[in-house]
Amino acid sequence: GIAFGCAMAQLLSPYGVLTVDPLDPRVHQLSRQVFQHAATHATEVRAALLDRNEHLTARGYHAQVRVTDSSTLLFAYEAGRRSILHSAGADFISSADGKHSRDVLCGIAENAPESLSPTALLRPVMQDALFPTVAYVGGPAEIAYLAQSVPLYERILGRMPVVVPRASITVLETPIQRLMGKYHLTVEDVFAGRHQLREKMAARFFSEDL
């Protein structure tokens, strides 16, 4: 992590860009309120995320992260490894067989936040709590995460950055262009899937009956 940070700092030094190690315990200390909210309001947050997933899938989108009736937004570092925390009534159970009451977990979030880590849905909220973000430029996967995280932003931060899709570029090399021209194909034909593409290529050279 240090080597990567130094390399990025050197490459980006003309632009005044700062790098931060998300595993630094001091970052977790500054994020204790985010962890506390995730622990204290686990039931309400989970219900809001389940509703959000239904909202997205009903409109033809997919849920990037699976949320269940026992999901939480936290990992715990136990015995040197990171274990996902699951909700069981008023308690939290880790995949390493650890068990914490809600009060105990809130105490950990307050006094030892370096022992906790955010899941994929909470991580961008933690990031934007530390570094208020005006706009976020992301790819399809990142945007899908943020689409699910909307209830978390609303509850924890009361705001959300503007989400901007990054540029998407497909490079067609000359041999590929010639092949596509031979079969009268477009880029959209290729995106339609292998079966449809095969049908269109066959239709170019074979009779309809065949």
PDB file of C-alpha atoms in Angstrom:
ATOM      1  CA  GLY A   1       0.000   0.000   0.000  1.00  0.00           C
ATOM      2  CA  ILE A   2       2.796   2.416   0.855  1.00  0.00           C
ATOM      3  CA  ALA A   3       4.644   1.623  -2.373  1.00  0.00           C
ATOM      4  CA  PHE A   4       1.483   2.149  -4.433  1.00  0.00           C
ATOM      5  CA  GLY A   5       0.730   5.415  -2.630  1.00  0.00           C
ATOM      6  CA  CYS A   6       4.263   6.705  -3.255  1.00  0.00           C
ATOM      7  CA  ALA A   7       4.062   5.761  -6.930  1.00  0.00           C
ATOM      8  CA  MET A   8       0.708   7.536  -7.361  1.00  0.00           C
ATOM      9  CA  ALA A   9       1.955  10.587  -5.455  1.00  0.00           C
ATOM     10  CA  GLN A  10       4.922  10.843  -7.794  1.00  0.00           C
ATOM     11  CA  LEU A  11       2.836  10.380 -10.946  1.00  0.00           C
ATOM     12  CA  LEU A  12       0.182  12.881  -9.861  1.00  0.00           C
ATOM     13  CA  SER A  13       2.443  15.416  -8.145  1.00  0.00           C
ATOM     14  CA  PRO A  14       1.930  18.093 -10.852  1.00  0.00           C
ATOM     15  CA  TYR A  15      -1.798  18.107 -10.065  1.00  0.00           C
ATOM     16  CA  GLY A  16      -1.721  18.452  -6.284  1.00  0.00           C
ATOM     17  CA  VAL A  17      -3.560  15.149  -5.725  1.00  0.00           C
ATOM     18  CA  LEU A  18      -3.414  13.636  -2.248  1.00  0.00           C
ATOM     19  CA  THR A  19      -3.457   9.901  -1.568  1.00  0.00           C
ATOM     20  CA  VAL A  20      -4.972   8.283   1.516  1.00  0.00           C
ATOM     21  CA  ASP A  21      -4.596   4.697   2.720  1.00  0.00           C
ATOM     22  CA  PRO A  22      -8.117   3.477   3.661  1.00  0.00           C
ATOM     23  CA  LEU A  23      -6.593   0.897   6.022  1.00  0.00           C
ATOM     24  CA  ASP A  24      -4.894   3.568   8.141  1.00  0.00           C
ATOM     25  CA  PRO A  25      -6.331   3.297  11.700  1.00  0.00           C
ATOM     26  CA  ARG A  26      -6.605   7.101  11.836  1.00  0.00           C
ATOM     27  CA  VAL A  27      -9.054   7.006   8.908  1.00  0.00           C
ATOM     28  CA  HIS A  28     -11.227   4.572  10.871  1.00  0.00           C
ATOM     29  CA  GLN A  29     -11.037   6.812  13.935  1.00  0.00           C
ATOM     30  CA  LEU A  30     -12.440   9.668  11.861  1.00  0.00           C
ATOM     31  CA  SER A  31     -15.196   7.359  10.567  1.00  0.00           C
ATOM     32  CA  ARG A  32     -16.549   6.216  13.935  1.00  0.00           C
ATOM     33  CA  GLN A  33     -19.879   8.013  13.462  1.00  0.00           C
ATOM     34  CA  VAL A  34     -20.482   6.153  10.186  1.00  0.00           C
ATOM     35  CA  PHE A  35     -19.776   2.826  11.905  1.00  0.00           C
ATOM     36  CA  GLN A  36     -21.959   3.771  14.874  1.00  0.00           C
ATOM     37  CA  HIS A  37     -24.909   4.535  12.618  1.00  0.00           C
ATOM     38  CA  ALA A  38     -24.486   1.229  10.792  1.00  0.00           C
ATOM     39  CA  ALA A  39     -24.472  -0.625  14.130  1.00  0.00           C
ATOM     40  CA  THR A  40     -27.217   1.326  15.905  1.00  0.00           C
ATOM     41  CA  HIS A  41     -29.685   1.418  13.010  1.00  0.00           C
ATOM     42  CA  ALA A  42     -28.863  -1.932  11.385  1.00  0.00           C
ATOM     43  CA  THR A  43     -32.510  -3.033  11.179  1.00  0.00           C
ATOM     44  CA  GLU A  44     -33.794   0.191   9.636  1.00  0.00           C
ATOM     45  CA  VAL A  45     -30.871   0.455   7.229  1.00  0.00           C
ATOM     46  CA  ARG A  46     -31.357  -3.118   6.055  1.00  0.00           C
ATOM     47  CA  ALA A  47     -35.080  -2.507   5.422  1.00  0.00           C
ATOM     48  CA  ALA A  48     -34.254   0.624   3.427  1.00  0.00           C
ATOM     49  CA  LEU A  49     -31.699  -1.271   1.326  1.00  0.00           C
ATOM     50  CA  LEU A  50     -34.154  -4.101   0.634  1.00  0.00           C
ATOM     51  CA  ASP A  51     -36.732  -1.550  -0.526  1.00  0.00           C
ATOM     52  CA  ARG A  52     -34.108   0.113  -2.699  1.00  0.00           C
ATOM     53  CA  ASN A  53     -33.175  -3.202  -4.319  1.00  0.00           C
ATOM     54  CA  GLU A  54     -36.832  -3.891  -5.133  1.00  0.00           C
ATOM     55  CA  HIS A  55     -37.137  -0.392  -6.579  1.00  0.00           C
ATOM     56  CA  LEU A  56     -34.118  -0.952  -8.855  1.00  0.00           C
ATOM     57  CA  THR A  57     -35.052  -4.450 -10.041  1.00  0.00           C
ATOM     58  CA  ALA A  58     -38.640  -3.370 -10.755  1.00  0.00           C
ATOM     59  CA  ARG A  59     -37.212  -0.850 -13.208  1.00  0.00           C
ATOM     60  CA  GLY A  60     -35.011  -3.351 -14.996  1.00  0.00           C
ATOM     61  CA  TYR A  61     -31.743  -2.776 -13.141  1.00  0.00           C
ATOM     62  CA  HIS A  62     -29.803  -5.357 -11.158  1.00  0.00           C
ATOM     63  CA  ALA A  63     -28.665  -5.223  -7.549  1.00  0.00           C
ATOM     64  CA  GLN A  64     -24.879  -5.165  -7.506  1.00  0.00           C
ATOM     65  CA  VAL A  65     -24.759  -6.333  -3.876  1.00  0.00           C
ATOM     66  CA  ARG A  66     -27.066  -9.017  -2.515  1.00  0.00           C
ATOM     67  CA  VAL A  67     -28.896  -7.873   0.631  1.00  0.00           C
ATOM     68  CA  THR A  68     -30.652 -10.433   2.838  1.00  0.00           C
ATOM     69  CA  ASP A  69     -32.699 -10.352   6.036  1.00  0.00           C
ATOM     70  CA  SER A  70     -29.486 -10.827   8.047  1.00  0.00           C
ATOM     71  CA  SER A  71     -27.173  -8.471   6.145  1.00  0.00           C
ATOM     72  CA  THR A  72     -25.254  -5.681   7.861  1.00  0.00           C
ATOM     73  CA  LEU A  73     -22.866  -3.040   6.561  1.00  0.00           C
ATOM     74  CA  LEU A  74     -19.860  -4.003   8.665  1.00  0.00           C
ATOM     75  CA  PHE A  75     -16.905  -6.347   8.792  1.00  0.00           C
ATOM     76  CA  ALA A  76     -14.996  -7.035  12.003  1.00  0.00           C
ATOM     77  CA  TYR A  77     -11.294  -7.788  12.288  1.00  0.00           C
ATOM     78  CA  GLU A  78     -11.006 -10.928  14.388  1.00  0.00           C
ATOM     79  CA  ALA A  79      -7.951 -13.131  14.882  1.00  0.00           C
ATOM     80  CA  GLY A  80      -6.098 -11.285  12.162  1.00  0.00           C
ATOM     81  CA  ARG A  81      -8.749 -11.624   9.481  1.00  0.00           C
ATOM     82  CA  ARG A  82     -11.790  -9.691   8.316  1.00  0.00           C
ATOM     83  CA  SER A  83     -15.127 -11.379   9.024  1.00  0.00           C
ATOM     84  CA  ILE A  84     -18.538 -10.256   7.787  1.00  0.00           C
ATOM     85  CA  LEU A  85     -21.048  -9.413  10.507  1.00  0.00           C
ATOM     86  CA  HIS A  86     -24.575 -10.825  10.250  1.00  0.00           C
ATOM     87  CA  SER A  87     -27.597  -9.693  12.198  1.00  0.00           C
ATOM     88  CA  ALA A  88     -29.336 -12.182  14.501  1.00  0.00           C
ATOM     89  CA  GLY A  89     -32.108 -10.439  16.404  1.00  0.00           C
ATOM     90  CA  ALA A  90     -30.458  -7.799  18.578  1.00  0.00           C
ATOM     91  CA  ASP A  91     -27.031  -9.415  18.202  1.00  0.00           C
ATOM     92  CA  PHE A  92     -24.326  -9.426  15.549  1.00  0.00           C
ATOM     93  CA  ILE A  93     -22.593 -12.669  14.609  1.00  0.00           C
ATOM     94  CA  SER A  94     -19.410 -12.893  12.573  1.00  0.00           C
ATOM     95  CA  SER A  95     -18.320 -15.589  10.165  1.00  0.00           C
ATOM     96  CA  ALA A  96     -15.495 -16.297  12.626  1.00  0.00           C
ATOM     97  CA  ASP A  97     -18.118 -17.301  15.230  1.00  0.00           C
ATOM     98  CA  GLY A  98     -17.789 -14.083  17.218  1.00  0.00           C
ATOM     99  CA  LYS A  99     -20.933 -12.642  18.789  1.00  0.00           C
ATOM    100  CA  HIS A 100     -21.627  -9.076  19.901  1.00  0.00           C
ATOM    101  CA  SER A 101     -24.680  -7.342  21.255  1.00  0.00           C
ATOM    102  CA  ARG A 102     -25.697  -4.066  19.647  1.00  0.00           C
ATOM    103  CA  ASP A 103     -24.414  -2.097  22.642  1.00  0.00           C
ATOM    104  CA  VAL A 104     -21.066  -3.874  22.518  1.00  0.00           C
ATOM    105  CA  LEU A 105     -20.712  -3.243  18.796  1.00  0.00           C
ATOM    106  CA  CYS A 106     -21.587   0.429  19.258  1.00  0.00           C
ATOM    107  CA  GLY A 107     -18.902   0.560  21.934  1.00  0.00           C
ATOM    108  CA  ILE A 108     -16.388  -0.927  19.510  1.00  0.00           C
ATOM    109  CA  ALA A 109     -17.403   1.635  16.894  1.00  0.00           C
ATOM    110  CA  GLU A 110     -16.804   4.415  19.433  1.00  0.00           C
ATOM    111  CA  ASN A 111     -13.632   3.202  21.139  1.00  0.00           C
ATOM    112  CA  ALA A 112     -11.965   0.880  18.622  1.00  0.00           C
ATOM    113  CA  PRO A 113     -13.269   1.758  15.130  1.00  0.00           C
ATOM    114  CA  GLU A 114     -10.073   0.378  13.615  1.00  0.00           C
ATOM    115  CA  SER A 115     -11.535  -3.050  14.452  1.00  0.00           C
ATOM    116  CA  LEU A 116     -14.355  -2.462  11.942  1.00  0.00           C
ATOM    117  CA  SER A 117     -14.465  -2.137   8.188  1.00  0.00           C
ATOM    118  CA  PRO A 118     -17.262  -1.091   5.784  1.00  0.00           C
ATOM    119  CA  THR A 119     -18.912  -3.327   3.215  1.00  0.00           C
ATOM    120  CA  ALA A 120     -19.045  -2.317  -0.460  1.00  0.00           C
ATOM    121  CA  LEU A 121     -22.261  -0.337   0.062  1.00  0.00           C
ATOM    122  CA  LEU A 122     -21.012   1.590   3.092  1.00  0.00           C
ATOM    123  CA  ARG A 123     -17.507   2.252   1.794  1.00  0.00           C
ATOM    124  CA  PRO A 124     -18.423   5.158  -0.540  1.00  0.00           C
ATOM    125  CA  VAL A 125     -20.456   6.757   2.259  1.00  0.00           C
ATOM    126  CA  MET A 126     -17.462   6.498   4.592  1.00  0.00           C
ATOM    127  CA  GLN A 127     -15.286   8.000   1.857  1.00  0.00           C
ATOM    128  CA  ASP A 128     -17.621  10.942   1.255  1.00  0.00           C
ATOM    129  CA  ALA A 129     -18.026  11.553   4.979  1.00  0.00           C
ATOM    130  CA  LEU A 130     -14.258  12.080   5.158  1.00  0.00           C
ATOM    131  CA  PHE A 131     -13.889  13.923   1.855  1.00  0.00           C
ATOM    132  CA  PRO A 132     -17.109  15.699   0.812  1.00  0.00           C
ATOM    133  CA  THR A 133     -17.561  14.936  -2.887  1.00  0.00           C
ATOM    134  CA  VAL A 134     -19.236  17.178  -5.456  1.00  0.00           C
ATOM    135  CA  ALA A 135     -19.293  14.652  -8.306  1.00  0.00           C
ATOM    136  CA  TYR A 136     -18.266  11.031  -8.700  1.00  0.00           C
ATOM    137  CA  VAL A 137     -17.103   9.732 -12.090  1.00  0.00           C
ATOM    138  CA  GLY A 138     -17.530   5.955 -12.204  1.00  0.00           C
ATOM    139  CA  GLY A 139     -17.915   2.929 -14.401  1.00  0.00           C
ATOM    140  CA  PRO A 140     -21.026   0.742 -14.587  1.00  0.00           C
ATOM    141  CA  ALA A 141     -20.137  -1.320 -11.493  1.00  0.00           C
ATOM    142  CA  GLU A 142     -19.364   1.724  -9.329  1.00  0.00           C
ATOM    143  CA  ILE A 143     -22.550   3.462 -10.424  1.00  0.00           C
ATOM    144  CA  ALA A 144     -24.540   0.322  -9.577  1.00  0.00           C
ATOM    145  CA  TYR A 145     -23.048   0.347  -6.063  1.00  0.00           C
ATOM    146  CA  LEU A 146     -23.962   4.008  -5.627  1.00  0.00           C
ATOM    147  CA  ALA A 147     -27.498   3.400  -6.894  1.00  0.00           C
ATOM    148  CA  GLN A 148     -27.969   0.899  -4.064  1.00  0.00           C
ATOM    149  CA  SER A 149     -26.292   3.164  -1.498  1.00  0.00           C
ATOM    150  CA  VAL A 150     -28.757   6.042  -1.919  1.00  0.00           C
ATOM    151  CA  PRO A 151     -30.627   5.266   1.378  1.00  0.00           C
ATOM    152  CA  LEU A 152     -27.308   5.222   3.254  1.00  0.00           C
ATOM    153  CA  TYR A 153     -26.288   8.606   1.883  1.00  0.00           C
ATOM    154  CA  GLU A 154     -29.667  10.053   2.805  1.00  0.00           C
ATOM    155  CA  ARG A 155     -29.622   8.665   6.348  1.00  0.00           C
ATOM    156  CA  ILE A 156     -25.974   9.150   7.270  1.00  0.00           C
ATOM    157  CA  LEU A 157     -24.842  12.200   5.299  1.00  0.00           C
ATOM    158  CA  GLY A 158     -28.063  13.831   4.163  1.00  0.00           C
ATOM    159  CA  ARG A 159     -26.539  14.397   0.742  1.00  0.00           C
ATOM    160  CA  MET A 160     -25.195  12.509  -2.233  1.00  0.00           C
ATOM    161  CA  PRO A 161     -22.673  13.446  -4.916  1.00  0.00           C
ATOM    162  CA  VAL A 162     -23.681  13.897  -8.527  1.00  0.00           C
ATOM    163  CA  VAL A 163     -22.926  10.620 -10.314  1.00  0.00           C
ATOM    164  CA  VAL A 164     -21.322  10.948 -13.747  1.00  0.00           C
ATOM    165  CA  PRO A 165     -20.701   7.924 -16.028  1.00  0.00           C
ATOM    166  CA  ARG A 166     -17.103   7.717 -17.189  1.00  0.00           C
ATOM    167  CA  ALA A 167     -16.309   7.663 -20.888  1.00  0.00           C
ATOM    168  CA  SER A 168     -16.846   4.274 -22.514  1.00  0.00           C
ATOM    169  CA  ILE A 169     -14.677   3.638 -25.578  1.00  0.00           C
ATOM    170  CA  THR A 170     -14.530   0.639 -27.905  1.00  0.00           C
ATOM    171  CA  VAL A 171     -11.477   0.473 -30.178  1.00  0.00           C
ATOM    172  CA  LEU A 172     -12.002  -1.289 -33.518  1.00  0.00           C
ATOM    173  CA  GLU A 173      -8.724  -2.361 -35.085  1.00  0.00           C
ATOM    174  CA  THR A 174      -8.444  -2.537 -38.875  1.00  0.00           C
ATOM    175  CA  PRO A 175      -8.771  -6.369 -39.177  1.00  0.00           C
ATOM    176  CA  ILE A 176     -11.879  -6.268 -36.996  1.00  0.00           C
ATOM    177  CA  GLN A 177     -13.364  -3.472 -39.092  1.00  0.00           C
ATOM    178  CA  ARG A 178     -12.777  -5.486 -42.267  1.00  0.00           C
ATOM    179  CA  LEU A 179     -14.421  -8.561 -40.746  1.00  0.00           C
ATOM    180  CA  MET A 180     -17.433  -6.564 -39.590  1.00  0.00           C
ATOM    181  CA  GLY A 181     -17.717  -4.951 -43.012  1.00  0.00           C
ATOM    182  CA  LYS A 182     -17.648  -8.365 -44.668  1.00  0.00           C
ATOM    183  CA  TYR A 183     -20.680  -9.474 -42.673  1.00  0.00           C
ATOM    184  CA  HIS A 184     -22.358  -6.040 -42.628  1.00  0.00           C
ATOM    185  CA  LEU A 185     -22.152  -5.918 -38.820  1.00  0.00           C
ATOM    186  CA  THR A 186     -22.277  -2.956 -36.474  1.00  0.00           C
ATOM    187  CA  VAL A 187     -20.876  -2.605 -32.967  1.00  0.00           C
ATOM    188  CA  GLU A 188     -24.437  -2.833 -31.660  1.00  0.00           C
ATOM    189  CA  ASP A 189     -24.788  -6.225 -33.375  1.00  0.00           C
ATOM    190  CA  VAL A 190     -21.811  -7.509 -31.406  1.00  0.00           C
ATOM    191  CA  PHE A 191     -23.240  -6.190 -28.137  1.00  0.00           C
ATOM    192  CA  ALA A 192     -26.531  -8.002 -28.822  1.00  0.00           C
ATOM    193  CA  GLY A 193     -24.982 -11.340 -27.917  1.00  0.00           C
ATOM    194  CA  ARG A 194     -23.389 -14.372 -29.537  1.00  0.00           C
ATOM    195  CA  HIS A 195     -26.608 -16.061 -30.663  1.00  0.00           C
ATOM    196  CA  GLN A 196     -28.014 -13.016 -32.449  1.00  0.00           C
ATOM    197  CA  LEU A 197     -24.618 -12.265 -33.959  1.00  0.00           C
ATOM    198  CA  ARG A 198     -24.307 -15.812 -35.339  1.00  0.00           C
ATOM    199  CA  GLU A 199     -27.784 -15.567 -36.884  1.00  0.00           C
ATOM    200  CA  LYS A 200     -26.977 -12.319 -38.649  1.00  0.00           C
ATOM    201  CA  MET A 201     -23.638 -13.609 -39.977  1.00  0.00           C
ATOM    202  CA  ALA A 202     -25.278 -16.781 -41.299  1.00  0.00           C
ATOM    203  CA  ALA A 203     -28.044 -14.772 -42.959  1.00  0.00           C
ATOM    204  CA  ARG A 204     -25.420 -12.869 -44.936  1.00  0.00           C
ATOM    205  CA  PHE A 205     -24.166 -15.933 -46.839  1.00  0.00           C
ATOM    206  CA  PHE A 206     -26.782 -18.676 -46.551  1.00  0.00           C
ATOM    207  CA  SER A 207     -30.308 -18.951 -47.854  1.00  0.00           C
ATOM    208  CA  GLU A 208     -33.163 -18.282 -45.442  1.00  0.00           C
ATOM    209  CA  ASP A 209     -34.281 -21.926 -45.551  1.00  0.00           C
ATOM    210  CA  LEU A 210     -30.847 -23.189 -44.597  1.00  0.00           C
TER     211      LEU A 210
END
